Amino acid sequence: MGTHNYNLTEQFEFTGKAKNLSIAAIVIGIAAIAYGFSDHELHERTFANLLLMGYYFACVCMSGAFFLAVQFVAQAGWSASILRVPQAMAKTLPIASVILIAIVGAGLYSHNLYHHWNAPGLTDPSSPEYDKIIEGKSPFLNVPFFMARQLIFLGVYSFFAVLLSKLSAHEDLEGGLNSYRKSFKYSCVFLVIYGFTTPVFAFDTVMSLEAHWFSTMFGWYNFAAMWVSSLATIAIILILLKKAGYMSWVNNSHLHNLGQFIFGFSIFWTYVWFAQFLLIYYANMPEETVYFYKRFEFYKFWFYLNLTLNFLAPVLLLMDRDNKRSENTLLIVSILVLIGHWVDYYQMIMPGTVAEHNGFGFIEIGTAVGFVGLFTFTVLTALSKKPLVAKNHPFLQESLNHHL
């Protein structure tokens, strides 16, 4: 296929229906949050939903930066023409980081989120609330050190995300290999930092909600969830852009690659989930089994829905080669995966915050819709700032002619 048919200066225009819908979704989210905070009995549930969506928002953007770094380090050619989408996601990470830090900070100082280790008297031997286990973990789980880690992790991730996006913009202007080589070097550094710190980030933000319980596999379980969610998001944006008449160079082979990743890492997510579950089940230690007891007894529907959406749906629907190459099938599977990992995070967060007093109504739906609107608005705004293809990427021709 000749590349002369493609408009390599094509730029996305974020106007009209997409913009209005995203703003309307944000308004719905604000209304849901306001409703939750208007009733004192709903405060914890509202905080829990804010944490769920704030964490989800940040994780998808973080993994957008991770996708970029992996492509640079692997010197991948197939993805060169689609990198603007993960770049837009990465560029949104500073906004997502500020929102998550604000939610975590508010949850800490109001004792609505991390009360399991942050409530008054837990580390004071003279207090009736004294908890020896929490006291033992207090050098790590204390508010100043906890917030410092959040700021450092998200600050470093945001720095590299913005840097990789800026280097791509410089490449458009200057040409040559200088920006690409810098991207390669910075990506190597970023991947090392990311690999060592994302498990700790997950331990802090989510696992510490139930501070007595811990799993060394929890970090990789979260990594798999955020990575698959990001791949599904990239696929959805690409397919919708293509259906809207943009990015005509994206072909079935590009979709096939994304479908393979979603298929493969959904299996990896299931492997980590099952390995964690099996080890705890067979060990049968009360301090460990309590984690799954809560989820199986009080969240049984969500427990099985989690496995259905995140394992059965992608595996069964993407096993066939033609399905990976089908826009409509990949779009449906990607949407199911994103809903599935909302359920996944719901199961991680709700039992440790609201216990059996969970719910599913306007607060949950409205908060999710609001964050989807915010993500759409910020990512599409970032996407509209540059041409939809990195015209001077050294592997662009390989990507434009990609065929499997």
XYZ file of C-alpha atoms in Angstrom:
404
model
C 0.000 0.000 0.000
C 1.496 3.347 -0.986
C 1.915 5.941 1.715
C 1.145 8.829 -0.715
C -2.584 8.245 -0.095
C -2.307 9.314 3.547
C -2.557 12.841 4.880
C 0.351 12.913 7.330
C -0.556 16.422 8.520
C -4.088 15.378 9.480
C -5.202 16.916 12.773
C -8.077 15.944 15.036
C -10.696 18.619 15.720
C -12.280 18.313 19.137
C -15.589 20.044 18.543
C -19.285 19.335 18.312
C -20.931 16.229 19.694
C -17.863 14.640 21.340
C -17.023 17.818 23.240
C -20.609 18.449 24.338
C -21.080 14.854 25.501
C -17.852 14.903 27.523
C -18.863 18.159 29.229
C -22.337 16.749 29.953
C -20.724 13.635 31.456
C -18.528 15.796 33.708
C -21.627 17.662 34.921
C -23.332 14.330 35.731
C -20.235 13.304 37.698
C -20.208 16.542 39.682
C -23.912 16.091 40.462
C -23.336 12.513 41.672
C -20.454 13.565 43.922
C -22.450 16.517 45.290
C -25.360 14.190 46.007
C -23.051 11.792 47.852
C -21.564 14.503 50.035
C -24.978 16.026 50.769
C -25.797 13.039 52.997
C -23.382 12.327 55.852
C -24.169 8.605 55.724
C -22.958 8.468 52.104
C -19.598 10.185 52.683
C -17.521 6.994 52.874
C -19.233 5.504 49.832
C -18.633 8.716 47.869
C -14.972 8.858 48.918
C -14.572 5.198 47.929
C -16.006 5.875 44.463
C -13.785 8.913 44.048
C -10.750 6.814 44.950
C -11.849 4.066 42.561
C -12.222 6.391 39.584
C -9.275 8.626 40.486
C -7.023 5.577 40.711
C -8.452 4.131 37.484
C -7.969 7.452 35.659
C -4.350 7.738 36.815
C -3.537 4.091 36.050
C -4.806 4.277 32.461
C -2.764 7.445 31.851
C 0.317 5.923 33.527
C 0.045 2.897 31.282
C -0.245 5.177 28.261
C 3.236 6.450 29.140
C 4.338 2.860 29.751
C 3.075 1.879 26.277
C 5.155 4.671 24.729
C 8.276 3.640 26.626
C 7.881 -0.026 25.688
C 7.567 0.875 21.996
C 10.727 3.005 22.113
C 12.804 0.448 24.006
C 11.600 -2.406 21.779
C 12.252 -0.200 18.722
C 8.832 -1.312 17.533
C 7.851 -0.386 14.009
C 4.207 -1.489 13.885
C 3.038 1.144 16.379
C 4.818 4.237 15.016
C 1.689 5.571 13.298
C -0.604 5.205 16.342
C 1.631 6.696 19.044
C -0.258 9.991 19.183
C -3.086 8.271 21.093
C -0.977 6.927 24.006
C 0.927 10.233 23.926
C -2.335 12.102 24.544
C -3.127 9.723 27.409
C 0.360 10.228 28.858
C 0.093 13.996 28.539
C -3.083 13.859 30.655
C -1.276 12.107 33.516
C -0.348 15.320 35.425
C -4.060 16.206 35.636
C -4.979 12.677 36.740
C -2.156 12.765 39.310
C -3.342 16.020 40.880
C -6.889 14.643 41.140
C -5.755 11.363 42.724
C -3.463 13.126 45.210
C -6.333 15.454 46.184
C -8.675 12.476 46.724
C -6.107 10.521 48.739
C -5.196 13.589 50.791
C -8.829 14.400 51.544
C -9.496 10.763 52.410
C -6.539 10.678 54.779
C -7.312 13.858 56.641
C -11.026 13.105 56.970
C -10.373 9.459 58.027
C -12.929 8.311 55.457
C -10.608 6.186 53.325
C -7.557 4.928 55.175
C -9.135 4.633 58.630
C -7.814 1.083 59.009
C -4.343 2.490 59.730
C -4.954 6.231 60.064
C -7.654 6.427 62.745
C -6.649 8.112 66.046
C -5.120 5.952 68.783
C -4.127 2.941 66.659
C -0.421 3.349 67.418
C -0.796 4.540 71.028
C -0.361 1.645 73.529
C -2.412 3.545 76.118
C -5.384 3.920 73.766
C -8.322 1.451 73.732
C -8.028 1.560 69.914
C -4.406 0.385 70.006
C -3.485 -2.081 67.246
C -0.102 -3.797 67.539
C 0.009 -4.780 63.865
C -0.693 -1.233 62.713
C 1.941 0.104 65.129
C 4.464 -2.272 63.568
C 3.639 -0.931 60.118
C 3.517 2.718 61.190
C 7.093 3.580 60.060
C 5.844 2.893 56.521
C 2.143 3.679 56.922
C 2.128 7.195 58.307
C 0.577 10.229 56.654
C 3.719 12.298 55.844
C 5.660 9.373 54.344
C 2.550 8.040 52.592
C 1.791 11.382 50.917
C 5.464 11.883 50.065
C 5.480 8.568 48.200
C 2.301 9.489 46.329
C 3.790 12.827 45.294
C 7.135 11.320 44.256
C 5.690 8.387 42.306
C 3.061 10.376 40.428
C 5.433 13.308 39.949
C 8.120 11.102 38.384
C 5.615 9.268 36.174
C 4.172 12.605 35.013
C 7.637 14.007 34.294
C 8.546 11.146 31.971
C 5.080 11.099 30.375
C 5.285 14.783 29.437
C 8.952 14.461 28.425
C 8.272 11.644 25.948
C 5.394 13.623 24.469
C 7.560 16.746 24.095
C 10.364 14.805 22.428
C 7.880 13.553 19.843
C 6.810 17.146 19.147
C 10.468 18.152 18.712
C 10.929 15.239 16.321
C 8.108 16.621 14.160
C 9.855 19.979 13.934
C 13.504 18.937 13.653
C 13.472 15.540 11.980
C 16.531 13.321 12.263
C 17.229 10.776 14.968
C 18.230 13.009 17.880
C 14.787 13.125 19.535
C 14.210 9.424 18.913
C 17.523 8.487 20.551
C 16.687 10.660 23.560
C 13.262 9.005 23.764
C 14.947 5.603 23.759
C 17.307 6.557 26.601
C 14.650 8.201 28.760
C 12.295 5.276 28.151
C 14.922 2.840 29.448
C 15.224 4.854 32.661
C 11.460 5.229 32.988
C 10.769 1.504 32.575
C 13.212 0.602 35.352
C 11.657 3.159 37.718
C 8.129 2.167 36.707
C 8.766 -1.539 37.166
C 10.094 -1.133 40.699
C 7.642 1.504 41.923
C 4.212 0.611 40.498
C 3.794 -2.343 42.898
C 4.531 -0.006 45.830
C 2.125 2.557 44.362
C -0.587 -0.140 44.317
C 0.335 -1.281 47.848
C -0.078 2.283 49.103
C -3.153 3.441 47.243
C -5.285 0.287 47.363
C -3.807 -2.535 49.456
C -3.325 -0.320 52.522
C -7.105 0.152 52.702
C -7.003 -3.185 54.558
C -3.673 -2.761 56.280
C -3.681 -6.045 58.225
C -3.736 -7.994 54.963
C -0.968 -8.063 52.399
C -0.009 -9.952 49.267
C 3.318 -9.666 47.471
C 1.466 -10.464 44.226
C -0.928 -7.534 44.622
C 1.359 -5.094 42.803
C 1.646 -7.283 39.705
C -2.068 -7.985 39.812
C -2.654 -4.227 39.653
C -0.018 -3.780 36.967
C -1.813 -6.331 34.776
C -5.151 -4.574 35.358
C -3.864 -1.097 34.510
C -1.948 -2.357 31.452
C -4.914 -4.230 29.944
C -7.192 -1.252 30.661
C -4.801 1.061 28.857
C -4.545 -1.252 25.833
C -8.344 -1.413 25.654
C -8.547 2.384 25.878
C -6.041 2.827 23.048
C -8.011 0.372 20.906
C -11.320 2.173 21.580
C -9.901 5.609 20.726
C -8.248 4.343 17.526
C -11.389 2.561 16.332
C -13.670 5.526 17.078
C -11.253 7.920 15.346
C -11.147 5.628 12.329
C -14.956 5.401 12.251
C -15.062 9.225 12.384
C -12.882 9.430 9.260
C -9.489 10.007 10.881
C -6.297 7.906 10.818
C -7.049 6.053 7.576
C -3.624 4.391 7.827
C -4.749 2.304 10.817
C -5.499 -1.110 9.342
C -6.615 -4.537 10.530
C -3.029 -5.524 11.294
C -2.668 -2.693 13.830
C -5.913 -3.825 15.442
C -4.643 -7.415 15.371
C -1.580 -6.399 17.389
C -3.698 -4.599 19.978
C -6.107 -7.534 20.092
C -3.203 -9.904 20.724
C -1.985 -7.736 23.593
C -5.454 -7.506 25.151
C -5.940 -11.263 24.743
C -2.508 -12.152 26.144
C -2.488 -9.787 29.092
C -6.055 -10.692 30.045
C -4.719 -14.220 30.467
C -1.766 -12.817 32.442
C -4.177 -10.875 34.691
C -6.128 -14.102 35.278
C -2.926 -15.999 36.016
C -1.888 -13.512 38.709
C -5.431 -13.325 40.130
C -5.737 -17.112 40.299
C -2.222 -17.613 41.697
C -2.922 -15.117 44.489
C -6.311 -16.716 45.213
C -4.986 -20.292 45.128
C -2.062 -19.626 47.476
C -4.356 -17.992 50.019
C -7.049 -20.673 49.620
C -4.677 -23.597 50.194
C -2.720 -21.925 53.014
C -6.085 -21.307 54.740
C -4.649 -18.788 57.194
C -7.385 -16.611 58.749
C -5.395 -13.380 58.412
C -5.160 -14.030 54.646
C -8.476 -15.714 53.823
C -10.436 -12.818 55.327
C -9.661 -10.807 52.170
C -11.472 -13.233 49.873
C -14.115 -14.076 52.490
C -15.338 -10.470 52.411
C -15.454 -10.449 48.636
C -17.104 -13.831 48.256
C -19.704 -13.369 50.981
C -20.707 -9.738 50.479
C -19.699 -9.183 46.826
C -20.455 -12.582 45.277
C -22.100 -11.168 42.144
C -19.169 -8.795 41.558
C -16.702 -11.597 42.295
C -17.992 -13.729 39.426
C -18.674 -10.776 37.121
C -15.031 -9.761 37.556
C -13.803 -13.104 36.198
C -16.427 -13.184 33.451
C -15.588 -9.762 32.019
C -11.826 -9.837 32.511
C -11.095 -13.445 31.576
C -13.916 -15.229 29.769
C -15.013 -12.328 27.549
C -11.610 -11.361 26.079
C -10.358 -14.936 25.824
C -13.447 -16.362 24.124
C -14.117 -13.366 21.889
C -10.511 -12.670 20.849
C -9.307 -16.244 20.440
C -10.268 -16.170 16.766
C -7.846 -14.338 14.460
C -10.613 -12.610 12.508
C -12.132 -11.204 15.697
C -8.853 -9.513 16.618
C -8.921 -7.804 13.203
C -12.569 -6.756 13.385
C -13.222 -3.153 14.415
C -16.631 -3.903 15.898
C -15.582 -7.024 17.804
C -12.440 -5.412 19.222
C -14.454 -2.327 20.177
C -17.030 -4.419 22.062
C -14.349 -6.482 23.829
C -12.391 -3.357 24.785
C -15.499 -1.771 26.304
C -16.219 -4.993 28.223
C -12.617 -5.030 29.487
C -12.875 -1.426 30.719
C -16.142 -2.199 32.504
C -14.554 -5.389 33.835
C -11.640 -3.565 35.399
C -14.019 -1.053 36.946
C -15.574 -4.121 38.611
C -12.053 -5.306 39.482
C -11.192 -2.021 41.223
C -14.644 -1.965 42.835
C -13.834 -5.333 44.417
C -10.426 -4.121 45.538
C -11.634 -0.889 47.137
C -15.185 -1.229 48.459
C -14.754 -4.054 51.034
C -11.919 -2.140 52.725
C -13.801 1.159 52.851
C -17.539 0.553 53.178
C -17.452 -3.197 53.994
C -20.850 -4.813 53.411
C -22.559 -1.390 53.179
C -21.777 -1.021 49.500
C -24.279 0.012 46.896
C -24.721 0.464 43.187
C -26.700 3.480 42.140
C -26.423 7.099 41.091
C -23.192 7.686 43.046
C -21.354 4.793 41.367
C -22.747 5.336 37.872
C -22.565 9.126 38.007
C -18.991 9.221 39.342
C -17.872 6.754 36.662
C -19.630 8.744 33.924
C -18.046 11.956 35.214
C -14.528 10.563 35.128
C -15.104 9.054 31.667
C -16.183 12.519 30.535
C -13.137 14.123 32.149
C -10.807 11.545 30.592
C -12.421 12.035 27.182
C -12.216 15.818 27.414
C -8.587 15.965 28.539
C -7.263 13.232 26.216
C -9.059 14.490 23.109
C -7.967 18.051 23.904
C -4.352 16.834 24.076
C -4.843 14.794 20.892
C -6.068 17.871 18.997
C -2.870 19.825 19.698
C -0.637 17.917 17.240
C -1.016 16.074 13.913
C -2.331 12.530 14.334
C 0.881 10.945 13.127
C 4.522 11.508 14.118
C 5.650 12.280 10.564
C 9.397 12.067 11.281
C 9.369 8.864 13.326
C 12.157 6.649 11.884
C 9.838 3.614 11.673
C 6.828 5.428 10.231
C 7.012 3.799 6.799
C 7.108 0.360 8.392
C 3.993 1.196 10.400
C 2.109 2.673 7.440
C 2.748 -0.539 5.503
C 2.208 -2.850 8.463
C 0.723 -6.178 7.431
C 0.228 -9.448 9.302
